[in-house]
Amino acid sequence: MSKNVIVVGCQWGDEGKGKVVDLLAEKADVIVRFQGGANAGHTILFGDKKFILHLIPSGIIHPGKLCLIGNGVVLDPFGLIEELDLLKTQGIDTEGRLFISSAVNLVMPYHKLADSLEEKKRGGDGIGTTLRGIGPAYRDKVSRRGIRLCDLYAHDRLKAKLNEYARLNLEYFGGPDGGKPATEEIYNDLMQVAPILRPLMTDVSIELQKCHRAGKSILYEGAQGAMLDVDLGTYPFATSSNTTVGGALTGLGIGPKMIDEVIGVVKAYATRVGSGPFPTELQDEAGKKLRDVGGEYGATTGRPRRTGWLDLVVLRHACRINGVEKIAVTKLDVLDDFREINICVGYRLHGQDISEIPLDMADLSQVQPIYMTFHGWMSSTTDIDSFKLLPENARKYLSFIADDLGVKICLISTGAKREKTIVI
Ligand code: IMP
């Protein structure tokens, strides 16, 4: 592995980044989150223990690793405290190795409320957000009325901001009591958590530069996936942050040379939660089988995920916009029992064949996938520990993907447990 690696999702999130990050974290000194918030749900299996982390970098479960949360994240302070408590009860000590940018924007209770009121208002055309207040928190950030971590310690400033911004968030959506949020209660709750957060505050950009200069290895942990990127994904059916490599630079305050390698995580088939175009979606028995065998239910919301065949058009886009050189293919074992497996190699749109994502999402909703059909391998891959030993049809499937994308496969995951991994 190169020294400083970024791991990004290449589909609609839920690619299995948690496991990949967890494996790479063993060799890293520092693990950082740079965007998103508690909308993420990174599932990690550690021995018999299962963790779902939403905010804290997955690397935290490795003793001695430094974990940082950058300014690009929107941080739910109460969610963070819950996560810290959960780790404590599991015997994981975070003392002195978890730090957060003082410039991080906070997700307030009124952001969550606005998120659900807004979704309700959209009715059937809703985005299907995770209701974690992510969109409203980023909206306040870019509108320059966010409350940042450092504001918690300037009490008059905090009170003034709360009074004005909470009202602005709820008025439009007609929140409870005519949009009058209980700011005093929020203030009091924030004062409870402020002393716990204070020692965690840092300047992540400076910390990372120090680590880099000291020759430490940094692992950048992306959340969600390329197709949910607010600029480059299936807008407006996207999240509100840059889930691609650019998000790491601005979300941490680092230059491009601080990243040596980009690893894209690709699930061996496709899933999506929430609304929006999904050209290879299956609404038949095969789709149901992918959901059942793959346990495709949201780690954050528990919602059943939409499922479909692998889409190379999506992956070409994801690899290009991220500069992906290597991919980690996850959940290969879910395909073990399929006689035939399809890969989407292009789309047909208005009678023409296209090989790249159209930027107008109205077009993406109308494309017809063009499939290439592969013979399945009809045998278990879960205990195989080398690429050479995989069934021939599985090797053909994987090699076709890598060749089309012009990338190398560096890792294949064949089960949730750490040891169910083929490292190439
Ligand atoms: P939000 O990020 O909660 O605003 O949700 C916007 C869209 O992104 C919705 O379709 C969500 O289902 C999706 N989304 C957000 N976070 C994740 C994730 O971690 N995995 C998969 N989908 C996500």
XYZ file of C-alpha atoms and ligand atoms in Angstrom:
447
model
C 0.000 0.000 0.000
C 1.181 3.526 -0.744
C 1.687 5.783 2.178
C -1.306 8.070 1.946
C -4.389 6.419 0.554
C -7.880 7.709 0.007
C -10.801 5.291 -0.059
C -13.896 6.453 -1.947
C -17.156 4.781 -2.888
C -17.730 4.317 -6.630
C -21.499 3.776 -6.611
C -24.338 5.105 -4.428
C -22.686 4.460 -1.078
C -22.920 1.231 0.914
C -20.118 -0.309 -1.154
C -18.479 -1.786 1.935
C -15.973 1.006 2.547
C -16.061 0.310 6.287
C -14.432 -3.073 5.888
C -11.858 -1.820 3.371
C -10.919 1.115 5.596
C -10.743 -1.205 8.578
C -8.280 -3.477 6.763
C -6.128 -0.600 5.503
C -6.227 1.086 8.902
C -3.932 -1.592 10.294
C -1.078 -0.141 8.254
C -2.001 3.524 8.636
C -1.023 5.875 11.459
C -3.799 8.400 10.994
C -7.377 7.919 9.742
C -9.480 10.922 8.730
C -13.052 11.727 7.728
C -13.509 14.723 5.460
C -17.171 15.036 4.415
C -20.708 13.928 5.149
C -21.918 13.302 8.642
C -24.066 10.834 10.510
C -25.811 9.924 7.239
C -22.930 7.480 6.769
C -23.029 4.073 8.400
C -19.765 2.195 8.293
C -20.223 -1.370 9.440
C -17.184 -3.115 10.820
C -16.863 -6.602 12.210
C -14.120 -6.933 14.783
C -13.933 -10.467 16.104
C -17.468 -11.183 17.246
C -18.277 -7.526 17.673
C -20.198 -5.547 15.084
C -19.839 -1.785 15.001
C -21.732 0.747 12.993
C -19.938 4.069 13.100
C -21.603 7.134 11.657
C -19.186 9.936 12.455
C -16.013 8.682 14.059
C -13.482 7.301 11.549
C -13.603 3.503 11.403
C -9.902 3.368 12.296
C -10.776 4.187 15.912
C -11.231 0.528 16.741
C -7.505 -0.019 16.131
C -5.623 0.819 19.319
C -3.133 3.644 19.058
C -4.349 5.109 15.777
C -4.943 8.824 15.530
C -8.392 9.712 14.141
C -9.349 13.128 12.834
C -12.609 14.696 11.662
C -12.089 17.529 9.198
C -13.890 20.820 8.650
C -15.785 19.379 5.659
C -17.862 17.112 7.883
C -21.159 18.257 9.395
C -21.028 17.033 12.949
C -23.999 16.123 15.110
C -22.528 16.854 18.566
C -25.091 14.704 20.350
C -24.597 11.804 17.928
C -20.861 12.046 18.470
C -21.248 11.761 22.239
C -23.463 8.679 21.768
C -20.812 7.125 19.540
C -18.090 7.884 22.089
C -20.211 6.234 24.781
C -20.800 3.195 22.588
C -17.064 2.800 21.998
C -16.410 3.149 25.718
C -18.888 0.399 26.574
C -17.091 -1.813 24.042
C -13.793 -1.168 25.816
C -12.366 1.042 23.061
C -10.382 3.901 24.496
C -10.515 7.068 22.379
C -8.659 9.275 24.845
C -5.980 11.395 23.178
C -6.512 9.994 19.701
C -9.711 11.540 18.391
C -9.657 15.178 17.336
C -12.096 17.368 15.469
C -11.612 20.534 13.457
C -12.777 23.596 15.418
C -14.189 24.812 12.101
C -16.533 21.862 11.676
C -20.176 22.900 11.140
C -22.609 21.434 13.630
C -25.831 19.630 12.819
C -28.452 21.144 15.079
C -31.749 19.567 16.158
C -33.547 22.107 13.949
C -31.597 20.821 10.935
C -32.992 17.356 11.526
C -36.461 18.767 11.928
C -36.081 20.844 8.747
C -34.833 17.738 6.909
C -37.973 15.783 7.735
C -40.342 18.721 7.174
C -38.704 19.365 3.810
C -38.982 15.736 2.776
C -42.630 15.746 3.808
C -43.220 18.869 1.743
C -41.645 17.206 -1.291
C -44.181 14.404 -0.933
C -43.749 11.651 -3.518
C -40.844 13.543 -5.114
C -38.737 13.342 -1.967
C -35.008 12.606 -2.137
C -35.365 9.914 0.488
C -32.720 11.486 2.737
C -31.458 9.787 5.868
C -33.232 12.527 7.929
C -29.977 13.248 9.763
C -30.168 16.969 8.990
C -27.320 16.763 6.493
C -28.835 18.890 3.706
C -30.057 21.701 6.006
C -26.705 21.766 7.844
C -24.743 22.121 4.591
C -27.278 24.692 3.370
C -26.586 26.798 6.452
C -22.864 26.323 5.955
C -22.853 27.688 2.401
C -25.341 30.394 3.365
C -22.785 31.414 5.984
C -25.128 30.913 8.881
C -23.751 27.693 10.242
C -22.796 27.159 13.861
C -19.282 25.815 14.117
C -17.669 23.868 16.906
C -15.657 26.897 18.033
C -18.913 28.867 18.469
C -19.876 26.674 21.430
C -17.341 28.518 23.556
C -18.440 32.063 22.648
C -21.724 32.091 24.526
C -23.223 35.408 23.403
C -22.364 34.693 19.796
C -23.853 31.215 20.072
C -27.103 32.487 21.601
C -27.509 35.151 18.926
C -26.818 32.686 16.122
C -29.153 30.083 17.576
C -32.025 32.515 17.926
C -31.747 33.736 14.381
C -30.729 30.617 12.477
C -33.039 28.145 14.157
C -35.984 30.366 13.319
C -34.836 30.732 9.694
C -34.601 26.961 9.372
C -38.080 26.225 10.601
C -40.148 29.212 9.578
C -40.225 28.305 5.925
C -41.323 24.752 6.606
C -43.882 25.677 9.247
C -42.294 23.786 12.095
C -43.982 23.207 15.452
C -45.351 26.290 17.234
C -45.344 28.252 14.012
C -41.663 27.597 13.456
C -40.446 28.733 16.890
C -37.758 26.278 17.889
C -36.865 25.698 21.495
C -33.527 27.493 21.291
C -33.073 27.728 25.029
C -33.323 23.979 25.313
C -30.853 23.515 22.455
C -28.481 25.978 24.105
C -28.677 24.129 27.414
C -28.122 20.780 25.717
C -25.129 22.184 23.859
C -23.677 23.449 27.135
C -23.843 19.888 28.452
C -21.727 18.488 25.612
C -19.398 21.472 25.117
C -16.952 20.501 27.901
C -16.627 16.985 26.456
C -15.910 18.326 22.963
C -13.489 21.057 23.989
C -10.403 18.872 24.467
C -11.069 17.260 21.077
C -10.822 20.530 19.157
C -7.907 21.061 16.840
C -6.786 22.501 13.520
C -6.924 19.364 11.379
C -5.045 20.947 8.476
C -2.058 21.749 10.693
C -2.221 18.348 12.416
C -2.155 16.564 9.064
C 0.760 18.610 7.798
C 2.704 17.726 10.935
C 1.875 14.024 10.504
C 2.851 14.140 6.830
C 6.156 15.840 7.580
C 6.864 13.254 10.261
C 6.488 10.520 7.631
C 3.251 9.116 9.042
C 0.859 7.268 6.823
C -2.592 8.823 6.399
C -5.758 7.025 5.403
C -8.572 9.214 4.080
C -11.963 7.650 4.659
C -14.645 8.753 2.201
C -18.336 8.426 2.989
C -21.259 7.798 0.579
C -20.275 7.310 -3.059
C -19.451 9.086 -6.309
C -23.035 9.001 -7.576
C -24.202 10.854 -4.463
C -21.682 13.704 -4.903
C -23.514 17.036 -4.873
C -21.658 18.242 -7.988
C -20.909 15.060 -9.883
C -23.603 12.632 -8.796
C -27.244 12.139 -9.734
C -28.242 15.671 -8.701
C -30.650 16.536 -7.109
C -30.907 12.942 -5.874
C -27.600 13.261 -4.102
C -26.212 14.106 -0.718
C -25.017 17.637 0.028
C -21.251 17.131 0.109
C -18.429 16.283 -2.276
C -18.012 12.570 -1.782
C -15.151 12.445 -4.291
C -11.434 13.176 -3.839
C -11.867 16.944 -4.178
C -13.920 16.823 -0.986
C -10.883 15.570 0.897
C -8.754 18.555 -0.063
C -11.267 21.190 0.992
C -12.718 19.116 3.800
C -9.348 18.846 5.528
C -7.278 21.755 4.255
C -4.610 19.736 2.445
C -2.881 19.910 -0.936
C -3.186 17.201 -3.614
C 0.308 15.853 -2.975
C -0.788 14.622 0.434
C -2.634 11.806 -1.344
C -0.562 9.116 -3.068
C -3.206 6.666 -4.146
C -6.946 6.531 -4.787
C -8.736 3.278 -4.049
C -12.298 3.047 -5.316
C -14.619 0.632 -3.552
C -16.915 -1.238 -5.933
C -19.632 -3.599 -4.784
C -19.858 -6.581 -7.176
C -23.414 -5.503 -8.030
C -25.269 -2.229 -7.483
C -27.483 -0.842 -4.719
C -29.065 2.468 -3.932
C -31.101 3.813 -0.997
C -33.460 6.699 -1.471
C -34.888 8.045 -4.703
C -33.270 8.906 -8.009
C -32.254 7.279 -11.282
C -30.799 3.782 -11.085
C -30.557 2.402 -14.643
C -29.730 -1.197 -13.754
C -32.297 -1.544 -10.984
C -33.964 -4.969 -10.785
C -37.497 -5.327 -9.593
C -37.667 -9.058 -10.168
C -36.586 -12.221 -8.365
C -32.910 -11.559 -9.082
C -33.179 -8.161 -7.383
C -34.870 -9.707 -4.375
C -32.214 -12.384 -4.190
C -29.436 -9.753 -4.234
C -31.180 -7.926 -1.375
C -31.734 -11.040 0.689
C -28.352 -12.685 0.171
C -26.484 -9.369 0.417
C -28.410 -8.229 3.524
C -29.106 -4.988 1.694
C -30.745 -2.906 4.385
C -29.454 0.556 5.289
C -26.900 0.674 8.126
C -28.187 4.102 9.183
C -31.891 3.918 8.428
C -32.633 0.193 8.131
C -34.428 0.879 4.833
C -34.359 -1.921 2.232
C -31.908 -0.958 -0.483
C -32.785 -0.985 -4.160
C -30.656 -3.536 -5.973
C -29.415 -4.077 -9.513
C -26.639 -5.312 -11.776
C -23.196 -3.786 -11.835
C -23.091 -0.696 -14.031
C -19.832 0.050 -15.851
C -21.123 3.402 -17.082
C -21.426 4.479 -13.452
C -18.023 3.041 -12.615
C -16.279 4.730 -15.578
C -17.648 8.037 -14.322
C -16.632 7.293 -10.715
C -13.096 6.260 -11.715
C -12.603 9.318 -13.922
C -13.867 11.929 -11.460
C -11.802 10.441 -8.641
C -8.687 9.414 -10.561
C -9.136 5.862 -9.287
C -6.167 3.599 -9.986
C -7.097 0.593 -7.912
C -10.406 -0.887 -6.917
C -11.477 -3.019 -3.994
C -14.341 -5.280 -5.061
C -16.699 -6.176 -2.229
C -19.452 -8.737 -1.671
C -18.358 -11.011 -4.505
C -19.782 -13.947 -2.534
C -23.310 -12.538 -2.902
C -23.125 -13.562 -6.579
C -21.995 -17.136 -5.804
C -25.394 -18.632 -6.479
C -26.442 -16.848 -9.682
C -26.497 -18.908 -12.908
C -26.208 -15.783 -15.015
C -24.867 -12.376 -14.068
C -25.270 -9.209 -16.101
C -22.929 -6.266 -16.398
C -24.212 -3.030 -17.902
C -21.671 -1.932 -20.531
C -23.529 1.058 -22.002
C -26.879 2.780 -22.262
C -29.328 3.321 -25.085
C -30.774 6.826 -25.030
C -33.205 8.158 -27.649
C -32.144 5.426 -30.066
C -28.391 6.026 -29.619
C -25.801 4.016 -27.698
C -23.824 5.965 -25.122
C -20.998 4.883 -22.848
C -20.896 7.756 -20.338
C -23.361 9.208 -17.821
C -25.550 11.956 -19.297
C -25.370 15.057 -17.096
C -29.078 15.758 -17.365
C -30.711 13.433 -14.882
C -33.939 13.481 -16.905
C -31.914 11.631 -19.566
C -30.414 9.225 -17.032
C -33.929 8.300 -15.922
C -34.761 7.277 -19.476
C -31.713 5.246 -20.484
C -32.014 1.541 -21.246
C -29.075 -0.493 -19.972
C -27.142 -2.575 -22.504
C -26.062 -5.783 -20.809
C -23.359 -8.324 -21.328
C -24.264 -11.649 -19.753
C -21.696 -13.733 -17.876
C -21.992 -17.319 -16.725
C -22.133 -17.510 -12.947
C -19.712 -19.724 -11.009
C -22.251 -21.482 -8.817
C -19.803 -22.254 -6.018
C -18.779 -20.627 -2.779
C -15.988 -18.038 -2.875
C -16.033 -17.237 0.848
C -13.081 -19.347 1.912
C -10.855 -18.606 -1.053
C -7.772 -16.587 -0.234
C -6.139 -16.020 -3.602
C -7.297 -14.640 -6.926
C -5.880 -17.661 -8.771
C -8.053 -20.020 -6.757
C -11.300 -18.237 -7.550
C -13.609 -20.093 -9.963
C -12.752 -19.310 -13.584
C -16.049 -17.520 -14.208
C -15.515 -15.288 -11.180
C -12.041 -14.394 -12.470
C -13.518 -13.623 -15.896
C -16.168 -11.400 -14.312
C -13.610 -9.467 -12.266
C -11.034 -9.179 -15.050
C -13.652 -7.823 -17.438
C -14.499 -5.054 -14.949
C -10.858 -4.144 -14.279
C -9.961 -4.129 -17.987
C -12.900 -1.946 -18.940
C -12.061 0.578 -16.226
C -8.314 0.417 -16.810
C -7.657 -0.184 -13.119
C -6.077 -2.872 -10.976
C -8.016 -4.869 -8.422
C -6.144 -4.644 -5.119
C -8.596 -6.420 -2.840
C -11.624 -8.690 -3.083
C -14.011 -9.143 -0.198
C -15.953 -12.395 0.026
C -17.655 -12.024 3.396
C -18.182 -9.573 6.245
C -15.352 -10.885 8.420
C -11.843 -9.493 8.092
C -10.356 -12.815 7.084
C -12.793 -13.189 4.183
C -10.572 -11.071 2.017
C -8.309 -11.702 -0.960
C -5.442 -9.231 -1.112
C -3.828 -8.931 -4.533
P -28.784 12.807 2.948
O -27.314 12.639 2.796
O -29.314 12.284 4.242
O -29.231 14.218 2.665
O -29.507 11.908 1.818
C -29.393 12.210 0.424
C -29.340 10.921 -0.379
O -28.111 10.249 -0.147
C -30.449 9.911 -0.043
O -30.795 9.216 -1.208
C -29.744 8.964 0.932
O -30.343 7.694 0.940
C -28.351 8.926 0.334
N -27.314 8.632 1.329
C -26.786 9.456 2.238
N -25.840 8.849 2.955
C -25.741 7.607 2.473
C -24.902 6.504 2.796
O -24.022 6.553 3.659
N -25.108 5.383 2.075
C -26.031 5.312 1.082
N -26.829 6.326 0.746
C -26.681 7.466 1.439
